[in-house]
């Protein structure tokens, strides 16, 4: 996305591929950092602030899935992660999303598409003059990006937070699948399983621990957030 300059970490053990990515993105104004193994990549991701991470699946030291899971669970890192891999089965993609990845790009790929996807997951868009979004006992603080329900803090990935923001802004209106996909991934949505997987993760966080559900699925159409105490 032209005009949006990001700080990006590339964790990729293929030095030629990493160099191509870094050279291309740096020439387009992005600030780049890199690691060729999982241990170094995890360290950099924890101690520095990045707008997005490009993460290879097969890495020495710590593989991409384990690294992604550790960032999300142990370090509580919310940096958007794009997983880069030669594996292209649905199971592989679902495993990546379940580990906490926000997007998934199959090798070989276009560097222009890589940049577009990084811009999509790294850009939450302009903020309205609103600091909190609320539906019933569910709130999202737009300054800290902390979600809470009934006073309990919720742990959400960046993609789940973005989905929650879109749904809260629309509540109680139905948000169609295409609208959610565009909000998260722009003009380059991943496969059809991606949105469903992220919605499942969001539902597990905001509904499963509580008595009444708020996130409703309207089959073949989309999703809506409702206040169970309203009307």
mmCIF file of C-alpha atoms in Angstrom:
data_model
loop_
_atom_site.group_PDB
_atom_site.id
_atom_site.type_symbol
_atom_site.label_atom_id
_atom_site.label_comp_id
_atom_site.label_asym_id
_atom_site.label_seq_id
_atom_site.Cartn_x
_atom_site.Cartn_y
_atom_site.Cartn_z
ATOM 1 C CA UNK A 1 0.000 0.000 0.000
ATOM 2 C CA UNK A 2 1.833 3.040 -1.295
ATOM 3 C CA UNK A 3 2.510 5.750 1.265
ATOM 4 C CA UNK A 4 2.359 3.412 4.254
ATOM 5 C CA UNK A 5 5.936 2.810 5.402
ATOM 6 C CA UNK A 6 6.263 -0.061 7.849
ATOM 7 C CA UNK A 7 8.962 -1.618 10.014
ATOM 8 C CA UNK A 8 9.044 -5.258 8.955
ATOM 9 C CA UNK A 9 10.897 -8.277 10.360
ATOM 10 C CA UNK A 10 11.697 -11.084 7.882
ATOM 11 C CA UNK A 11 12.421 -14.469 9.496
ATOM 12 C CA UNK A 12 13.552 -16.674 6.600
ATOM 13 C CA UNK A 13 16.459 -19.151 6.382
ATOM 14 C CA UNK A 14 16.743 -18.984 2.594
ATOM 15 C CA UNK A 15 19.205 -16.124 2.398
ATOM 16 C CA UNK A 16 18.603 -15.419 -1.316
ATOM 17 C CA UNK A 17 14.840 -15.189 -0.833
ATOM 18 C CA UNK A 18 15.234 -13.076 2.304
ATOM 19 C CA UNK A 19 17.596 -10.732 0.448
ATOM 20 C CA UNK A 20 15.105 -10.355 -2.422
ATOM 21 C CA UNK A 21 12.266 -9.526 -0.010
ATOM 22 C CA UNK A 22 14.367 -7.071 1.971
ATOM 23 C CA UNK A 23 15.771 -5.334 -1.123
ATOM 24 C CA UNK A 24 12.325 -4.981 -2.708
ATOM 25 C CA UNK A 25 10.549 -3.702 0.397
ATOM 26 C CA UNK A 26 13.407 -1.409 1.466
ATOM 27 C CA UNK A 27 13.402 0.189 -1.995
ATOM 28 C CA UNK A 28 9.716 0.967 -1.453
ATOM 29 C CA UNK A 29 10.405 2.832 1.780
ATOM 30 C CA UNK A 30 9.942 0.131 4.421
ATOM 31 C CA UNK A 31 12.386 -0.319 7.301
ATOM 32 C CA UNK A 32 13.652 -3.878 7.298
ATOM 33 C CA UNK A 33 15.222 -6.273 9.812
ATOM 34 C CA UNK A 34 15.895 -9.983 9.414
ATOM 35 C CA UNK A 35 16.798 -13.288 11.049
ATOM 36 C CA UNK A 36 17.749 -16.625 9.498
ATOM 37 C CA UNK A 37 16.736 -18.877 12.394
ATOM 38 C CA UNK A 38 13.830 -19.145 14.795
ATOM 39 C CA UNK A 39 15.726 -18.328 17.998
ATOM 40 C CA UNK A 40 17.105 -15.052 16.645
ATOM 41 C CA UNK A 41 13.758 -14.207 15.060
ATOM 42 C CA UNK A 42 11.889 -14.755 18.323
ATOM 43 C CA UNK A 43 14.383 -12.564 20.190
ATOM 44 C CA UNK A 44 14.067 -9.710 17.684
ATOM 45 C CA UNK A 45 10.267 -9.958 17.638
ATOM 46 C CA UNK A 46 10.094 -9.749 21.440
ATOM 47 C CA UNK A 47 12.552 -6.927 22.071
ATOM 48 C CA UNK A 48 11.727 -4.653 19.123
ATOM 49 C CA UNK A 49 8.481 -3.125 17.836
ATOM 50 C CA UNK A 50 7.513 -4.143 14.288
ATOM 51 C CA UNK A 51 4.474 -3.308 12.174
ATOM 52 C CA UNK A 52 4.484 -6.798 10.630
ATOM 53 C CA UNK A 53 6.486 -10.038 10.589
ATOM 54 C CA UNK A 54 7.148 -12.254 7.565
ATOM 55 C CA UNK A 55 7.653 -15.727 9.025
ATOM 56 C CA UNK A 56 8.888 -18.800 7.159
ATOM 57 C CA UNK A 57 7.361 -22.084 8.292
ATOM 58 C CA UNK A 58 10.496 -24.250 8.081
ATOM 59 C CA UNK A 59 13.225 -22.692 10.231
ATOM 60 C CA UNK A 60 16.259 -24.013 12.130
ATOM 61 C CA UNK A 61 16.133 -23.713 15.907
ATOM 62 C CA UNK A 62 12.411 -23.050 16.323
ATOM 63 C CA UNK A 63 10.038 -23.721 13.423
ATOM 64 C CA UNK A 64 7.557 -21.083 12.274
ATOM 65 C CA UNK A 65 4.488 -22.635 13.905
ATOM 66 C CA UNK A 66 6.174 -22.946 17.298
ATOM 67 C CA UNK A 67 7.629 -19.443 17.030
ATOM 68 C CA UNK A 68 4.235 -17.998 16.172
ATOM 69 C CA UNK A 69 2.580 -19.824 19.079
ATOM 70 C CA UNK A 70 5.265 -18.645 21.517
ATOM 71 C CA UNK A 71 4.934 -15.047 20.409
ATOM 72 C CA UNK A 72 1.186 -15.130 20.901
ATOM 73 C CA UNK A 73 1.072 -17.160 24.124
ATOM 74 C CA UNK A 74 4.275 -16.358 26.014
ATOM 75 C CA UNK A 75 5.253 -12.901 24.820
ATOM 76 C CA UNK A 76 1.652 -11.760 24.253
ATOM 77 C CA UNK A 77 2.892 -10.156 21.019
ATOM 78 C CA UNK A 78 0.168 -8.574 18.895
ATOM 79 C CA UNK A 79 2.345 -7.871 15.834
ATOM 80 C CA UNK A 80 0.605 -9.035 12.635
ATOM 81 C CA UNK A 81 2.267 -12.156 11.201
ATOM 82 C CA UNK A 82 2.291 -13.298 7.574
ATOM 83 C CA UNK A 83 3.362 -16.925 7.279
ATOM 84 C CA UNK A 84 5.480 -17.759 4.227
ATOM 85 C CA UNK A 85 5.741 -21.377 3.145
ATOM 86 C CA UNK A 86 5.837 -23.905 0.333
ATOM 87 C CA UNK A 87 3.155 -25.979 2.070
ATOM 88 C CA UNK A 88 -0.182 -25.384 0.409
ATOM 89 C CA UNK A 89 -2.744 -27.816 1.847
ATOM 90 C CA UNK A 90 -5.814 -26.595 3.721
ATOM 91 C CA UNK A 91 -4.586 -28.408 6.856
ATOM 92 C CA UNK A 92 -1.271 -26.560 6.685
ATOM 93 C CA UNK A 93 -3.062 -23.220 6.322
ATOM 94 C CA UNK A 94 -5.425 -23.955 9.194
ATOM 95 C CA UNK A 95 -2.469 -24.955 11.371
ATOM 96 C CA UNK A 96 -0.837 -21.607 10.592
ATOM 97 C CA UNK A 97 -3.950 -19.629 11.459
ATOM 98 C CA UNK A 98 -4.484 -21.683 14.607
ATOM 99 C CA UNK A 99 -0.923 -20.866 15.698
ATOM 100 C CA UNK A 100 -1.760 -17.164 15.466
ATOM 101 C CA UNK A 101 -0.808 -16.161 11.917
ATOM 102 C CA UNK A 102 -2.857 -13.397 10.312
ATOM 103 C CA UNK A 103 -2.219 -14.336 6.698
ATOM 104 C CA UNK A 104 -0.588 -17.101 4.683
ATOM 105 C CA UNK A 105 1.333 -16.763 1.406
ATOM 106 C CA UNK A 106 2.452 -19.743 -0.689
ATOM 107 C CA UNK A 107 5.873 -19.880 -2.355
ATOM 108 C CA UNK A 108 6.537 -18.883 -5.093
ATOM 109 C CA UNK A 109 4.790 -15.528 -4.772
ATOM 110 C CA UNK A 110 4.737 -12.005 -6.169
ATOM 111 C CA UNK A 111 6.666 -9.430 -4.153
ATOM 112 C CA UNK A 112 3.940 -6.899 -4.967
ATOM 113 C CA UNK A 113 1.336 -9.237 -3.475
ATOM 114 C CA UNK A 114 3.536 -9.759 -0.414
ATOM 115 C CA UNK A 115 3.675 -5.996 0.137
ATOM 116 C CA UNK A 116 -0.084 -5.650 -0.393
ATOM 117 C CA UNK A 117 -0.827 -8.360 2.145
ATOM 118 C CA UNK A 118 1.605 -6.873 4.672
ATOM 119 C CA UNK A 119 -0.039 -3.484 4.253
ATOM 120 C CA UNK A 120 -3.477 -5.033 4.730
ATOM 121 C CA UNK A 121 -2.639 -6.848 7.980
ATOM 122 C CA UNK A 122 -0.425 -4.058 9.302
ATOM 123 C CA UNK A 123 -2.837 -1.196 8.698
ATOM 124 C CA UNK A 124 -5.906 -0.958 10.900
ATOM 125 C CA UNK A 125 -6.995 2.137 9.027
ATOM 126 C CA UNK A 126 -7.717 5.684 10.224
ATOM 127 C CA UNK A 127 -9.159 6.043 13.696
ATOM 128 C CA UNK A 128 -12.437 7.755 14.244
ATOM 129 C CA UNK A 129 -12.679 10.133 17.211
ATOM 130 C CA UNK A 130 -13.804 7.215 19.355
ATOM 131 C CA UNK A 131 -11.697 5.635 22.055
ATOM 132 C CA UNK A 132 -13.949 2.779 23.137
ATOM 133 C CA UNK A 133 -16.385 0.543 21.281
ATOM 134 C CA UNK A 134 -19.023 -1.276 23.295
ATOM 135 C CA UNK A 135 -21.856 -3.781 22.960
ATOM 136 C CA UNK A 136 -23.408 -5.015 26.177
ATOM 137 C CA UNK A 137 -20.583 -6.003 28.547
ATOM 138 C CA UNK A 138 -18.068 -6.353 25.682
ATOM 139 C CA UNK A 139 -15.691 -3.417 25.140
ATOM 140 C CA UNK A 140 -12.691 -2.625 22.952
ATOM 141 C CA UNK A 141 -10.274 0.163 23.893
ATOM 142 C CA UNK A 142 -8.978 1.623 20.615
ATOM 143 C CA UNK A 143 -6.023 3.304 22.324
ATOM 144 C CA UNK A 144 -4.594 0.144 23.892
ATOM 145 C CA UNK A 145 -6.354 -2.460 21.704
ATOM 146 C CA UNK A 146 -7.429 -4.291 24.835
ATOM 147 C CA UNK A 147 -10.750 -6.130 24.681
ATOM 148 C CA UNK A 148 -12.731 -7.001 27.806
ATOM 149 C CA UNK A 149 -15.990 -8.765 28.560
ATOM 150 C CA UNK A 150 -17.671 -8.429 31.947
ATOM 151 C CA UNK A 151 -14.423 -6.960 33.289
ATOM 152 C CA UNK A 152 -12.324 -9.911 32.097
ATOM 153 C CA UNK A 153 -9.447 -9.095 29.759
ATOM 154 C CA UNK A 154 -9.487 -11.092 26.535
ATOM 155 C CA UNK A 155 -6.408 -12.307 24.652
ATOM 156 C CA UNK A 156 -6.934 -11.845 20.900
ATOM 157 C CA UNK A 157 -4.683 -11.939 17.837
ATOM 158 C CA UNK A 158 -4.401 -8.767 15.729
ATOM 159 C CA UNK A 159 -6.786 -10.224 13.147
ATOM 160 C CA UNK A 160 -9.346 -11.140 15.802
ATOM 161 C CA UNK A 161 -9.074 -7.612 17.232
ATOM 162 C CA UNK A 162 -9.695 -6.125 13.801
ATOM 163 C CA UNK A 163 -12.707 -8.392 13.287
ATOM 164 C CA UNK A 164 -14.022 -7.375 16.690
ATOM 165 C CA UNK A 165 -13.580 -3.694 15.835
ATOM 166 C CA UNK A 166 -15.517 -4.045 12.559
ATOM 167 C CA UNK A 167 -18.309 -6.019 14.233
ATOM 168 C CA UNK A 168 -18.562 -3.603 17.179
ATOM 169 C CA UNK A 169 -18.752 -0.583 14.884
ATOM 170 C CA UNK A 170 -21.584 -2.261 12.979
ATOM 171 C CA UNK A 171 -23.522 -3.784 15.885
ATOM 172 C CA UNK A 172 -26.275 -4.929 15.730
ATOM 173 C CA UNK A 173 -26.102 -4.807 11.921
ATOM 174 C CA UNK A 174 -25.151 -7.923 9.967
ATOM 175 C CA UNK A 175 -21.654 -7.690 8.494
ATOM 176 C CA UNK A 176 -21.308 -9.706 5.312
ATOM 177 C CA UNK A 177 -18.385 -12.080 4.811
ATOM 178 C CA UNK A 178 -17.011 -10.053 1.888
ATOM 179 C CA UNK A 179 -17.066 -6.879 3.994
ATOM 180 C CA UNK A 180 -15.086 -8.563 6.768
ATOM 181 C CA UNK A 181 -12.576 -10.064 4.325
ATOM 182 C CA UNK A 182 -12.005 -6.672 2.706
ATOM 183 C CA UNK A 183 -11.565 -5.009 6.105
ATOM 184 C CA UNK A 184 -8.926 -7.554 7.134
ATOM 185 C CA UNK A 185 -7.089 -8.406 3.930
ATOM 186 C CA UNK A 186 -7.993 -5.683 1.445
ATOM 187 C CA UNK A 187 -8.099 -6.843 -2.163
ATOM 188 C CA UNK A 188 -6.079 -9.988 -1.468
ATOM 189 C CA UNK A 189 -8.134 -12.254 0.818
ATOM 190 C CA UNK A 190 -6.682 -15.715 1.494
ATOM 191 C CA UNK A 191 -8.652 -18.914 0.968
ATOM 192 C CA UNK A 192 -12.246 -19.286 2.134
ATOM 193 C CA UNK A 193 -11.273 -21.111 5.342
ATOM 194 C CA UNK A 194 -9.303 -18.150 6.723
ATOM 195 C CA UNK A 195 -12.228 -15.970 7.824
ATOM 196 C CA UNK A 196 -14.073 -18.902 9.359
ATOM 197 C CA UNK A 197 -10.968 -19.883 11.333
ATOM 198 C CA UNK A 198 -10.462 -16.365 12.711
ATOM 199 C CA UNK A 199 -14.177 -16.054 13.552
ATOM 200 C CA UNK A 200 -13.940 -19.352 15.452
ATOM 201 C CA UNK A 201 -11.006 -17.998 17.462
ATOM 202 C CA UNK A 202 -12.869 -14.753 18.179
ATOM 203 C CA UNK A 203 -15.974 -16.654 19.297
ATOM 204 C CA UNK A 204 -13.886 -18.876 21.578
ATOM 205 C CA UNK A 205 -12.508 -15.777 23.312
ATOM 206 C CA UNK A 206 -15.604 -13.595 23.625
ATOM 207 C CA UNK A 207 -18.357 -16.188 24.042
ATOM 208 C CA UNK A 208 -17.088 -19.575 25.236
ATOM 209 C CA UNK A 209 -16.124 -18.524 28.795
ATOM 210 C CA UNK A 210 -19.447 -16.693 29.323
ATOM 211 C CA UNK A 211 -23.053 -17.763 29.786
ATOM 212 C CA UNK A 212 -24.592 -15.986 26.808
ATOM 213 C CA UNK A 213 -23.286 -15.745 23.268
ATOM 214 C CA UNK A 214 -22.881 -12.429 21.459
ATOM 215 C CA UNK A 215 -21.385 -13.432 18.101
ATOM 216 C CA UNK A 216 -24.045 -14.762 15.750
ATOM 217 C CA UNK A 217 -23.513 -16.508 12.431
ATOM 218 C CA UNK A 218 -26.080 -15.902 9.692
ATOM 219 C CA UNK A 219 -25.542 -18.867 7.332
ATOM 220 C CA UNK A 220 -24.287 -17.995 3.813
ATOM 221 C CA UNK A 221 -24.416 -14.281 4.657
ATOM 222 C CA UNK A 222 -22.163 -13.117 7.483
ATOM 223 C CA UNK A 223 -21.921 -12.325 11.190
ATOM 224 C CA UNK A 224 -23.270 -9.902 13.760
ATOM 225 C CA UNK A 225 -22.604 -8.955 17.370
ATOM 226 C CA UNK A 226 -25.667 -8.637 19.580
ATOM 227 C CA UNK A 227 -26.199 -7.452 23.142
ATOM 228 C CA UNK A 228 -27.952 -10.395 24.845
ATOM 229 C CA UNK A 229 -29.523 -7.974 27.353
ATOM 230 C CA UNK A 230 -30.998 -5.629 24.746
ATOM 231 C CA UNK A 231 -34.700 -5.608 23.986
#
